[in-house]
CSV table of C-alpha atoms in Angstrom, one decimal:
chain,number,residue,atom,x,y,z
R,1,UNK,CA,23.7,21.5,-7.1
R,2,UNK,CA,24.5,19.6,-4.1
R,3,UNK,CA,23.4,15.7,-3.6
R,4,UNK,CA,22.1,15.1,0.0
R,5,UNK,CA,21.5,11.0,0.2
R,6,UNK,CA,19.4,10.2,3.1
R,7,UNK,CA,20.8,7.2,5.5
R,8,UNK,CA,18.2,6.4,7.7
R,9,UNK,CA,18.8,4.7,11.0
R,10,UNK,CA,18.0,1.2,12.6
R,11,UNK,CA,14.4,0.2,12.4
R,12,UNK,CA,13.0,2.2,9.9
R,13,UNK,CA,11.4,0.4,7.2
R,14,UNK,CA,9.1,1.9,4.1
R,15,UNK,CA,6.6,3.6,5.4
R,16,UNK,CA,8.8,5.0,7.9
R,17,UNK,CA,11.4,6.1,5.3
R,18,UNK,CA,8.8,7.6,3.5
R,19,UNK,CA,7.4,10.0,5.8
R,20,UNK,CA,11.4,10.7,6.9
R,21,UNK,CA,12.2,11.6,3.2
R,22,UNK,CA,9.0,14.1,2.8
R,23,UNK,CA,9.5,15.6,6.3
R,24,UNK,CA,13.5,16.3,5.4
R,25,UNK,CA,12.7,17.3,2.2
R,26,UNK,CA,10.8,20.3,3.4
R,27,UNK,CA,13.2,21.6,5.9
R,28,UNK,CA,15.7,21.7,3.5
R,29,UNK,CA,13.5,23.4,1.1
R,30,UNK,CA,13.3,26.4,3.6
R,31,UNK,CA,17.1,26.8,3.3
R,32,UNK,CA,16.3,27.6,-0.2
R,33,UNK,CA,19.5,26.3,-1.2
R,34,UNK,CA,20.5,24.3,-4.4
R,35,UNK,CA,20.2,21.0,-2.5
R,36,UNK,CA,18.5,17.4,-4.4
R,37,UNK,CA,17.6,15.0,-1.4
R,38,UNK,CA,18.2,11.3,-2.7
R,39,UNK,CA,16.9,8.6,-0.8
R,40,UNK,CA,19.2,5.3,0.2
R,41,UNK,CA,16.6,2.9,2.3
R,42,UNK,CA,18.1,0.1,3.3
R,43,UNK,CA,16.0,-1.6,5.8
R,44,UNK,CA,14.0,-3.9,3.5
R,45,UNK,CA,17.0,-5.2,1.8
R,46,UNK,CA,19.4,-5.1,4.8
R,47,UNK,CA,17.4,-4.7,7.6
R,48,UNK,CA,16.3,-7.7,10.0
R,49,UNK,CA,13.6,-9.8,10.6
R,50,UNK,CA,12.2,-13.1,12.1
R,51,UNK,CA,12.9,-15.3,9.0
R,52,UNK,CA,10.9,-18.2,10.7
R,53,UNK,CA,8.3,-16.5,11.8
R,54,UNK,CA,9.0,-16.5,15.4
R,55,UNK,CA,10.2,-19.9,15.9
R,56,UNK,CA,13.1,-19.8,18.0
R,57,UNK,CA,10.7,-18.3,21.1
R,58,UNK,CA,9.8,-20.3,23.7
R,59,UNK,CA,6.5,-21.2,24.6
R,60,UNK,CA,4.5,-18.9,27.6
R,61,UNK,CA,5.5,-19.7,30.8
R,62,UNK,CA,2.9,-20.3,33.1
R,63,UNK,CA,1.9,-17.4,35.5
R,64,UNK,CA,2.9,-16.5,38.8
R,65,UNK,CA,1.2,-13.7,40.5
R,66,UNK,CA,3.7,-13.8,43.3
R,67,UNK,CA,6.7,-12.4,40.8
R,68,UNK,CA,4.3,-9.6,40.6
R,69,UNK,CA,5.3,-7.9,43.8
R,70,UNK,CA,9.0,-9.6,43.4
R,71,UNK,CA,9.3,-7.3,40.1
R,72,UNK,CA,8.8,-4.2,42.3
R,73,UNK,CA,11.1,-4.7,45.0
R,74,UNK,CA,13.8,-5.3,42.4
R,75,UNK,CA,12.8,-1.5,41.5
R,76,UNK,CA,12.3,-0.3,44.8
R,77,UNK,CA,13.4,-2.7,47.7
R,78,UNK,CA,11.3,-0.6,50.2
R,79,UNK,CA,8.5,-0.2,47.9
R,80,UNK,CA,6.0,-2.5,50.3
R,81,UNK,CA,7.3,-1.1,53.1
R,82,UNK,CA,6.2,2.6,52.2
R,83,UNK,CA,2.4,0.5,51.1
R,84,UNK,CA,2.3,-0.5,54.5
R,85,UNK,CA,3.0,3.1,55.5
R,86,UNK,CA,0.0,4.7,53.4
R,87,UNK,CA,-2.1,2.3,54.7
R,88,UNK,CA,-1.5,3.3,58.5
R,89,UNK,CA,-2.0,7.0,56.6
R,90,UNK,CA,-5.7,5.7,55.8
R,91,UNK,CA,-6.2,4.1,59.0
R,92,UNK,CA,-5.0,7.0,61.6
R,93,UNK,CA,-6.6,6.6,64.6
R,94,UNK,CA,-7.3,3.1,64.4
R,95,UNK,CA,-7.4,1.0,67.6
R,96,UNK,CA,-3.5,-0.4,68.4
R,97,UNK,CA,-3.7,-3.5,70.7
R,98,UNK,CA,-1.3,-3.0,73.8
R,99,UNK,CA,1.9,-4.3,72.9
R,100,UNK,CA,5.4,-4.7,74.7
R,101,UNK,CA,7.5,-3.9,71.9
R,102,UNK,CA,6.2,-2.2,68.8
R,103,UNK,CA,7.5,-3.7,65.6
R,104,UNK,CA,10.4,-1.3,64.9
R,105,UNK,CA,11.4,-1.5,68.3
R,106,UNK,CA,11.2,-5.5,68.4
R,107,UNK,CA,12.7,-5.5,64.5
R,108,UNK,CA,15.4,-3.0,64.9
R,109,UNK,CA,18.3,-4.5,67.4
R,110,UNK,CA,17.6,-7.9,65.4
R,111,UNK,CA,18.3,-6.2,61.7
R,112,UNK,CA,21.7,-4.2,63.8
R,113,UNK,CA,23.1,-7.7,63.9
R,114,UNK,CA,21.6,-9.6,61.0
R,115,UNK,CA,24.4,-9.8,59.3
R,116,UNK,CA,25.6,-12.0,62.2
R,117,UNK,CA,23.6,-14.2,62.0
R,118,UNK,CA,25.2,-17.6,61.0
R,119,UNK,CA,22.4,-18.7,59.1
R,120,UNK,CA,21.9,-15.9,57.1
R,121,UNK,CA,25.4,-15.8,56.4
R,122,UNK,CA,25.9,-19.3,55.1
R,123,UNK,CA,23.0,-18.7,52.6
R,124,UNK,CA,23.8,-15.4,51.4
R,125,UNK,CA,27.8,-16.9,50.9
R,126,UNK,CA,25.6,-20.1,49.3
R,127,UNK,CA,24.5,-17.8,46.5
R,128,UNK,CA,26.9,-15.2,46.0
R,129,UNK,CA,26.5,-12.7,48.0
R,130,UNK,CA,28.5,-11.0,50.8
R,131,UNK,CA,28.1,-10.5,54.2
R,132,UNK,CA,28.4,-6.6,53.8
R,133,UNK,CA,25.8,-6.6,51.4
R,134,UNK,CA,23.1,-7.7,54.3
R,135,UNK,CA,25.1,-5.5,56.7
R,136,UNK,CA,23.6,-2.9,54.0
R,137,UNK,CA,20.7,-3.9,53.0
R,138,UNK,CA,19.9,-4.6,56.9
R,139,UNK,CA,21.1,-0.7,57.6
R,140,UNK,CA,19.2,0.5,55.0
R,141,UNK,CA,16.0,-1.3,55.9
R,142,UNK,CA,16.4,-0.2,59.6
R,143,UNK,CA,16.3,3.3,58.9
R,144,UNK,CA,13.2,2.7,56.8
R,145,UNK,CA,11.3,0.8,59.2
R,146,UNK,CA,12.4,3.8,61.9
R,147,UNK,CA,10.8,6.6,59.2
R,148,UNK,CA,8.0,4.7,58.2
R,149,UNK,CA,6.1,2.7,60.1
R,150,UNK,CA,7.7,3.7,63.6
R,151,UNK,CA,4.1,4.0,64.9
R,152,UNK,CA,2.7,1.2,62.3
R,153,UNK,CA,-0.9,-0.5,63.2
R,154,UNK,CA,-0.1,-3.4,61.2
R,155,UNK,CA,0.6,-7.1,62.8
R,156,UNK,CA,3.8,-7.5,63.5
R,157,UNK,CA,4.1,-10.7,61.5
R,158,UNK,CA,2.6,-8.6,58.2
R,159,UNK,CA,5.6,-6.1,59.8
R,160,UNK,CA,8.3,-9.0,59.8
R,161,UNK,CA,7.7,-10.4,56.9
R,162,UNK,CA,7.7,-7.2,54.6
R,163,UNK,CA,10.7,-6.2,56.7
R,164,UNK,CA,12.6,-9.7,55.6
R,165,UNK,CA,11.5,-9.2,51.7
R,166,UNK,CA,13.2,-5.6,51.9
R,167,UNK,CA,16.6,-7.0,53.4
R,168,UNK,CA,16.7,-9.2,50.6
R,169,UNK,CA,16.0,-6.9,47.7
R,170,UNK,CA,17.9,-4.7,49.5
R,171,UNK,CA,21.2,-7.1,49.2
R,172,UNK,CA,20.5,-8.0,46.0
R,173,UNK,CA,20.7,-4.4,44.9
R,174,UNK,CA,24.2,-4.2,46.7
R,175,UNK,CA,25.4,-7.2,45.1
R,176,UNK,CA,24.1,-6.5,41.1
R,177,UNK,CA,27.0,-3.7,40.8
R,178,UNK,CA,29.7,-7.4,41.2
R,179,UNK,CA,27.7,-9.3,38.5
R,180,UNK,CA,26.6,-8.3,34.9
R,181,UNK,CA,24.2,-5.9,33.7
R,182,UNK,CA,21.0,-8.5,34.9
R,183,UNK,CA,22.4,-8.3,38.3
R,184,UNK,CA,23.1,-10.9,40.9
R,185,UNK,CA,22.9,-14.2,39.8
R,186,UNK,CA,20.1,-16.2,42.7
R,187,UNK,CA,17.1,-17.9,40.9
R,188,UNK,CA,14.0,-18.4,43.3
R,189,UNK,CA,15.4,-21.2,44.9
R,190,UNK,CA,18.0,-19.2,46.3
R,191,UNK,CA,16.3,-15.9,46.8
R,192,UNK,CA,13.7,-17.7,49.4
R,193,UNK,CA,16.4,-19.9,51.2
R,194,UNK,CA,17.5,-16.4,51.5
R,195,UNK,CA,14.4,-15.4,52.7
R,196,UNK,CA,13.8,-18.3,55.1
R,197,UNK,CA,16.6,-17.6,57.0
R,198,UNK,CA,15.8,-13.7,57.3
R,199,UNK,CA,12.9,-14.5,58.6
R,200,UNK,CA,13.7,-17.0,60.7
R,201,UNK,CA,16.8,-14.4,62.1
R,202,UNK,CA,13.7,-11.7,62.5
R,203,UNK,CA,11.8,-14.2,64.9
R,204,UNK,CA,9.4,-15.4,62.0
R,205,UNK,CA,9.7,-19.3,61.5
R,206,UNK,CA,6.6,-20.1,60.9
R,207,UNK,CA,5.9,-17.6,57.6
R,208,UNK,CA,5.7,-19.2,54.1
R,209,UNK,CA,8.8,-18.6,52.3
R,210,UNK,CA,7.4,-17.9,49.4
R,211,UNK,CA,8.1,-14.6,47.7
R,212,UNK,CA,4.5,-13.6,48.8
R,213,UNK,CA,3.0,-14.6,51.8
R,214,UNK,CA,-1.1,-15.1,52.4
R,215,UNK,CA,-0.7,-13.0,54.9
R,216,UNK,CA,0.3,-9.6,53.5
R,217,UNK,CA,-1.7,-10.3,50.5
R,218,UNK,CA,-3.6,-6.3,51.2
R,219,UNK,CA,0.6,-5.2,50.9
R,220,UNK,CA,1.2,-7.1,47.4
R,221,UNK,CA,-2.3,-6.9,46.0
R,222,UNK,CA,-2.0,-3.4,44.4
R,223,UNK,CA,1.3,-4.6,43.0
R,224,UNK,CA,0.0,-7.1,41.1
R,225,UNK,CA,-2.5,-4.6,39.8
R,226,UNK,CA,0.6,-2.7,38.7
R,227,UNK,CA,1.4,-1.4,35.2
R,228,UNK,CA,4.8,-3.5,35.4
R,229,UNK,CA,3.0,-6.5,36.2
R,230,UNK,CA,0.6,-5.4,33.7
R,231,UNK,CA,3.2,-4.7,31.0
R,232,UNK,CA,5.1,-8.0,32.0
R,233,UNK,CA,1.6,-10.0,31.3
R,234,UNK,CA,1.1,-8.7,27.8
R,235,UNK,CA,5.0,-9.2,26.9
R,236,UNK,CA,4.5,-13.0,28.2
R,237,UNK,CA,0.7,-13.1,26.0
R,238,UNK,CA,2.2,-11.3,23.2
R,239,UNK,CA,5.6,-12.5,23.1
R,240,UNK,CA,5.9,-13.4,19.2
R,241,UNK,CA,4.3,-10.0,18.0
R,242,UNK,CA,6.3,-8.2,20.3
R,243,UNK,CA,9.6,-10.1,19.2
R,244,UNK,CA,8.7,-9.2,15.8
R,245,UNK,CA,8.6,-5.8,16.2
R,246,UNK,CA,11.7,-5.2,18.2
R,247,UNK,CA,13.3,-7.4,15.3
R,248,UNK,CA,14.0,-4.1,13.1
R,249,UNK,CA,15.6,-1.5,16.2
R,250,UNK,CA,17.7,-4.2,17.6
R,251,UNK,CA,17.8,-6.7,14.4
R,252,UNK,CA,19.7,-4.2,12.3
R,253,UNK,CA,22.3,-3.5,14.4
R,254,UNK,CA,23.0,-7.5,15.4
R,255,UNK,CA,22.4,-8.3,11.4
R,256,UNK,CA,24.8,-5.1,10.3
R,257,UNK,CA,27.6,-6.3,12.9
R,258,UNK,CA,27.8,-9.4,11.4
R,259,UNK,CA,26.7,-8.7,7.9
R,260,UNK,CA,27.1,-5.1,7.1
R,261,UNK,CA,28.7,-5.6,3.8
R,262,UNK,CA,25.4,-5.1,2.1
R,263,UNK,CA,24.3,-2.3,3.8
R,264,UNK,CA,27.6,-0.5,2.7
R,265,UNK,CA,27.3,-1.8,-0.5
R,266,UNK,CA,24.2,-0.2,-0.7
R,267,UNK,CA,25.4,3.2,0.6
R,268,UNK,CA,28.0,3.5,-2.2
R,269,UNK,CA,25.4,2.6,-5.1
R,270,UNK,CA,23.5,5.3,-3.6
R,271,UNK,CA,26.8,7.6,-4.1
R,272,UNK,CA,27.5,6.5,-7.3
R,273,UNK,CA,23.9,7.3,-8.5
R,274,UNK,CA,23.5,10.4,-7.2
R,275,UNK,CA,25.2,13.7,-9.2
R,276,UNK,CA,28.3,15.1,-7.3
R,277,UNK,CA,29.1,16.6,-5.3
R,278,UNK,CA,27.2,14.5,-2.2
R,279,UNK,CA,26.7,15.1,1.5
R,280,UNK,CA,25.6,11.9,3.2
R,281,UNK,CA,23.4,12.8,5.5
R,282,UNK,CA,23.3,9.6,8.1
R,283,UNK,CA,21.3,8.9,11.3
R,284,UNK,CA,22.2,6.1,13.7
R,285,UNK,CA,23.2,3.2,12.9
R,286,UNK,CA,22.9,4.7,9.4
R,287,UNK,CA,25.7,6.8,10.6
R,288,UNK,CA,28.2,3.9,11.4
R,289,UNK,CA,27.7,2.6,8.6
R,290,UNK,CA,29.1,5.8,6.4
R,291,UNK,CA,31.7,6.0,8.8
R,292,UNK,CA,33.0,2.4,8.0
R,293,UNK,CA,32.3,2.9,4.2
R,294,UNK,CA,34.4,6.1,3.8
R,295,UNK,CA,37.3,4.7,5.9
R,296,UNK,CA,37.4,1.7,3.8
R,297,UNK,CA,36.8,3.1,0.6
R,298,UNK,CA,38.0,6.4,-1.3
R,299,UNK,CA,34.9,8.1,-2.4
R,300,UNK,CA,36.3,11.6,-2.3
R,301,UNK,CA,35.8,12.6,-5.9
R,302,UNK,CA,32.1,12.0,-4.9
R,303,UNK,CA,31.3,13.0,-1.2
R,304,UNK,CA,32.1,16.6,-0.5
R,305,UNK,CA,30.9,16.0,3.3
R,306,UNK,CA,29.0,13.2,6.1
R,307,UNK,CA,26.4,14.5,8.4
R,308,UNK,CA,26.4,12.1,11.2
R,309,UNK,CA,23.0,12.4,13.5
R,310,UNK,CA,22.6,10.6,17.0
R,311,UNK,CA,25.4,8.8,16.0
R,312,UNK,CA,26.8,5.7,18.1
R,313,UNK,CA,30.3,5.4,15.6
R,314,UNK,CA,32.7,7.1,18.4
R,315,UNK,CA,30.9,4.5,21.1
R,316,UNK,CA,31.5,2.1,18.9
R,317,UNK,CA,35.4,2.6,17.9
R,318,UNK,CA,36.2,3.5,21.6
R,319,UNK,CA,34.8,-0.2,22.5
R,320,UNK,CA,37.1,-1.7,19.6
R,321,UNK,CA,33.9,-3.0,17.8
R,322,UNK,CA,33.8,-0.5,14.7
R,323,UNK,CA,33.8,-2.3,11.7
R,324,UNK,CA,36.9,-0.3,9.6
R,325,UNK,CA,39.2,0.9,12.8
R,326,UNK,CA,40.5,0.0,15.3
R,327,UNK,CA,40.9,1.4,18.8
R,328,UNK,CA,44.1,4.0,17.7
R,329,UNK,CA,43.7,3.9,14.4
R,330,UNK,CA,43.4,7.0,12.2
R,331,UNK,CA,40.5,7.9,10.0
R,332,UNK,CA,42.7,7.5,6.4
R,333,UNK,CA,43.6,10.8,4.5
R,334,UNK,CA,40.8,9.5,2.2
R,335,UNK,CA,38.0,10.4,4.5
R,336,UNK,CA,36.2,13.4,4.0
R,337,UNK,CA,37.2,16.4,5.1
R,338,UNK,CA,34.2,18.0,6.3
R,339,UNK,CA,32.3,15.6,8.5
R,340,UNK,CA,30.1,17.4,11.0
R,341,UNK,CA,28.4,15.5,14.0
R,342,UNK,CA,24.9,16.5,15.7
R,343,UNK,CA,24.1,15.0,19.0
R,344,UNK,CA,21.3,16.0,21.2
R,345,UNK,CA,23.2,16.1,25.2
R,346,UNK,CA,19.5,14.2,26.1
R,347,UNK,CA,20.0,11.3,23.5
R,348,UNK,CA,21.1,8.2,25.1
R,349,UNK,CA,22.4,7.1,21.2
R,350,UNK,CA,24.3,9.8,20.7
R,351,UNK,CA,27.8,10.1,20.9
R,352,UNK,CA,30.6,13.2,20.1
R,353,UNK,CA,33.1,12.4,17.9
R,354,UNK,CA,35.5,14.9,18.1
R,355,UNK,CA,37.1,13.8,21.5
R,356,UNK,CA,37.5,10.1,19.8
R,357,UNK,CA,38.5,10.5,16.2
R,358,UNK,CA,40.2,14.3,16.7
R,359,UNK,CA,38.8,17.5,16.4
R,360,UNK,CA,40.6,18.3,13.2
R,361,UNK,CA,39.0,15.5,11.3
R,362,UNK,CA,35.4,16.2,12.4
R,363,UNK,CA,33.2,19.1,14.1
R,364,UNK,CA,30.4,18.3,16.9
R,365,UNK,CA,27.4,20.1,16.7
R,366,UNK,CA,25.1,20.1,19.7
R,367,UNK,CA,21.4,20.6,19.5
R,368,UNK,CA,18.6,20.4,21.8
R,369,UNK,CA,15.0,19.1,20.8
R,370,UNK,CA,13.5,19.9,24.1
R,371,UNK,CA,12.7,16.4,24.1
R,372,UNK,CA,13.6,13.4,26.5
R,373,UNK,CA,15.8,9.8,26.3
R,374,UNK,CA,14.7,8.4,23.2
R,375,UNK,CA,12.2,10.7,21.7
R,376,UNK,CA,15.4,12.8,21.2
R,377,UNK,CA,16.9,10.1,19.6
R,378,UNK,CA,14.0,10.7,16.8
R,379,UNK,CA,13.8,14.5,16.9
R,380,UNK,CA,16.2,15.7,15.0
R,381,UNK,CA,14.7,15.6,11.7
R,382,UNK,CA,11.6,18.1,12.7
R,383,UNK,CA,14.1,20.4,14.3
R,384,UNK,CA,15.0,23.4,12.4
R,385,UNK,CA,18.1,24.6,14.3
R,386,UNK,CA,19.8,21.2,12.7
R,387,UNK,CA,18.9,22.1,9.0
R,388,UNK,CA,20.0,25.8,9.8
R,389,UNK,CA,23.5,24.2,11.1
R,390,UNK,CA,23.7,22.6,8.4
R,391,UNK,CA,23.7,25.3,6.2
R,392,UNK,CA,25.9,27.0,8.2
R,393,UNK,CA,28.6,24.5,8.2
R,394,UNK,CA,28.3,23.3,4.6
R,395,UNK,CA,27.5,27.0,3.0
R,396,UNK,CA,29.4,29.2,5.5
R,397,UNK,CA,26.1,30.9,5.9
């Protein structure tokens, strides 16, 4: 008889566990194999929480239906520009006022040489940015304005200003790739002295400088109907809840980083309990957490093999942050021989170990769910070409 202790990942907690351990439990039964599954939850003893119910949150901050549009442009800097495009769709064949110049035409030799503009270069220099990412941005914009709204019914100040909006999400977007992983660093303050001197360069002096204007209120109105702005609004009302359940998927891993003694400790009484020989059998952060055991403790007269799932301990070890090894260091002859790896390509935690720790000490197993990002990350368990792997590598069948 073979022991098969189940590690669950990050987040799970009882109920979870439970319907992980019955859903396991009858995939291996199909391999009709001499196999005891033994459970090792961890995530009520070691797993994290708000311990204080919330109290290091701040309190809501009051709303501002202008970051509503803001929040979409950091997605898509020309996203009002293509609104104002299906609304000339919806209104072909309106009446067009004669006009010198039509906006693109007006808009176009001023964006060519916006980056210029000594104005606009102090205050992008002010904040951070440089003058090549306006020269971008303005490029970028131009070529928009030329395919989308080249024969545009809209005023040209509604024109201008949507125009000056772009430039600047535009540059921030060529600046983020300098700064960290939030991007650029401008608060609002910055972003509309920005602005102001866009649109004073684009012949608009007189427009409010704030993100949104009154006057292209029909541009940003379906934004704020948007399902970001929506989804922002119920983080903001619901902050607390919401904090409280992301605790356990991000918790654990914070907690286990700095704490993970317990959670190890656990593993090995799991080990000890069950009747050799064992195969952990370890998900996520689950997953790490067997690694660092077994390379810091000899448990070979116990564990005949670790299954690592979705498993982020190469990441980990090539970043220098695994717990037992550092970057160069060998797994120790005490580590199991037979440690098998299954990643699904789509899973954005998964990670293949042979590249990392050497493909003599461990095997990678590739498996696809047919799902996407992180549904694959969840999966595995209900996928039978893992548990037939499994008996494949462990049985030779």
């Amino acid at each position: 008889m073979t022991s098969v202790v189940l590690v669950h990942g990050t987040g799970v907690r009882e109920d979870g566990y439970t319907s992980l351990f019955t859903l396991v439990s009858r995939q291996l039964a199909r391999l009709d194999r001499d196999l005891t599954l033994v459970p090792c939850f961890w995530g009520e003893e070691h797993g994290a929480r708000l311990h204080l119910s919330g109290a290091s949150l701040p309190t809501r901050p009051r709303e501002d239906v202008r970051l509503a549009s803001w929040s979409l442009l950091d997605a898509d800097p020309l996203a009002e520009l293509r609104l104002l495009a299906e609304e000339d769709e919806r209104g072909a064949g309106a009446y067009v006022p004669p006009r010198a110049l039509t906006p693109v035409e007006e808009l176009s030799p001023l964006l060519a040489d916006l980056a210029e503009d000594p104005a606009v270069r102090q205050a992008a220099q002010a904040h951070g940015l440089l003058p090549e990412d306006v020269a971008e941005a303005a490029r970028e914009v131009g070529e928009a304005l030329a395919e989308l709204l080249r024969e545009t019914t809209a005023q040209v100040t509604t024109v201008r200003q949507v125009t000056a909006r772009a430039v600047v999400a535009s540059a921030l977007a060529a600046a983020d790739p300098r700064w960290d992983a939030a991007g650029a660093s401008l608060d609002g303050r910055g972003v509309e002295e920005l602005l102001g001197a866009v649109l004073r360069a684009l012949n608009e002096p007189g427009a409010a400088l704030g993100v949104v204007s009154d006057v292209t209120r029909p541009v940003w109105l379906p934004f704020w109907r948007g399902t970001e702005w929506a989804a922002s609004w119920r983080v903001r009302r619901s902050r607390t809840k919401l904090s409280a359940q992301a605790a356990p998927p991000i918790g654990d891993i914070l907690r286990y980083q700095a704490r993970g003694e317990g959670l190890r400790r656990h593993i090995r009484e799991a080990v000890e309990q069950a009747a050799p020989p064992v195969v952990l059998l370890a998900h996520s952060l689950g997953g790490i957490a067997c690694v660092d055991l077994l390379a810091t403790e000899d448990l070979g007269d116990r564990v005949r093999a670790l299954v690592t799932v979705g498993s982020q301990a190469p990441f980990l070890y090539e970043l220098d942050a695994l717990h037992s090894l550092s970057v160069g260091d060998p797994l120790p002859a005490s580590f199991p021989r037979h440690w098998i790896n299954v990643y699904d390509p789509r899973d954005p935690l998964a990670h293949v170990a042979a590249p990392v720790f050497g493909a003599d000490r461990v095997r990678d197993v590739a498996v696809d769910t047919r799902r996407p990002l992180l549904r694959a990350h969840s999966a595995y368990w209900d996928h039978a070409p893992l548990y037939r792997a499994l008996e494949r590598e462990l049985f030779g069948a």
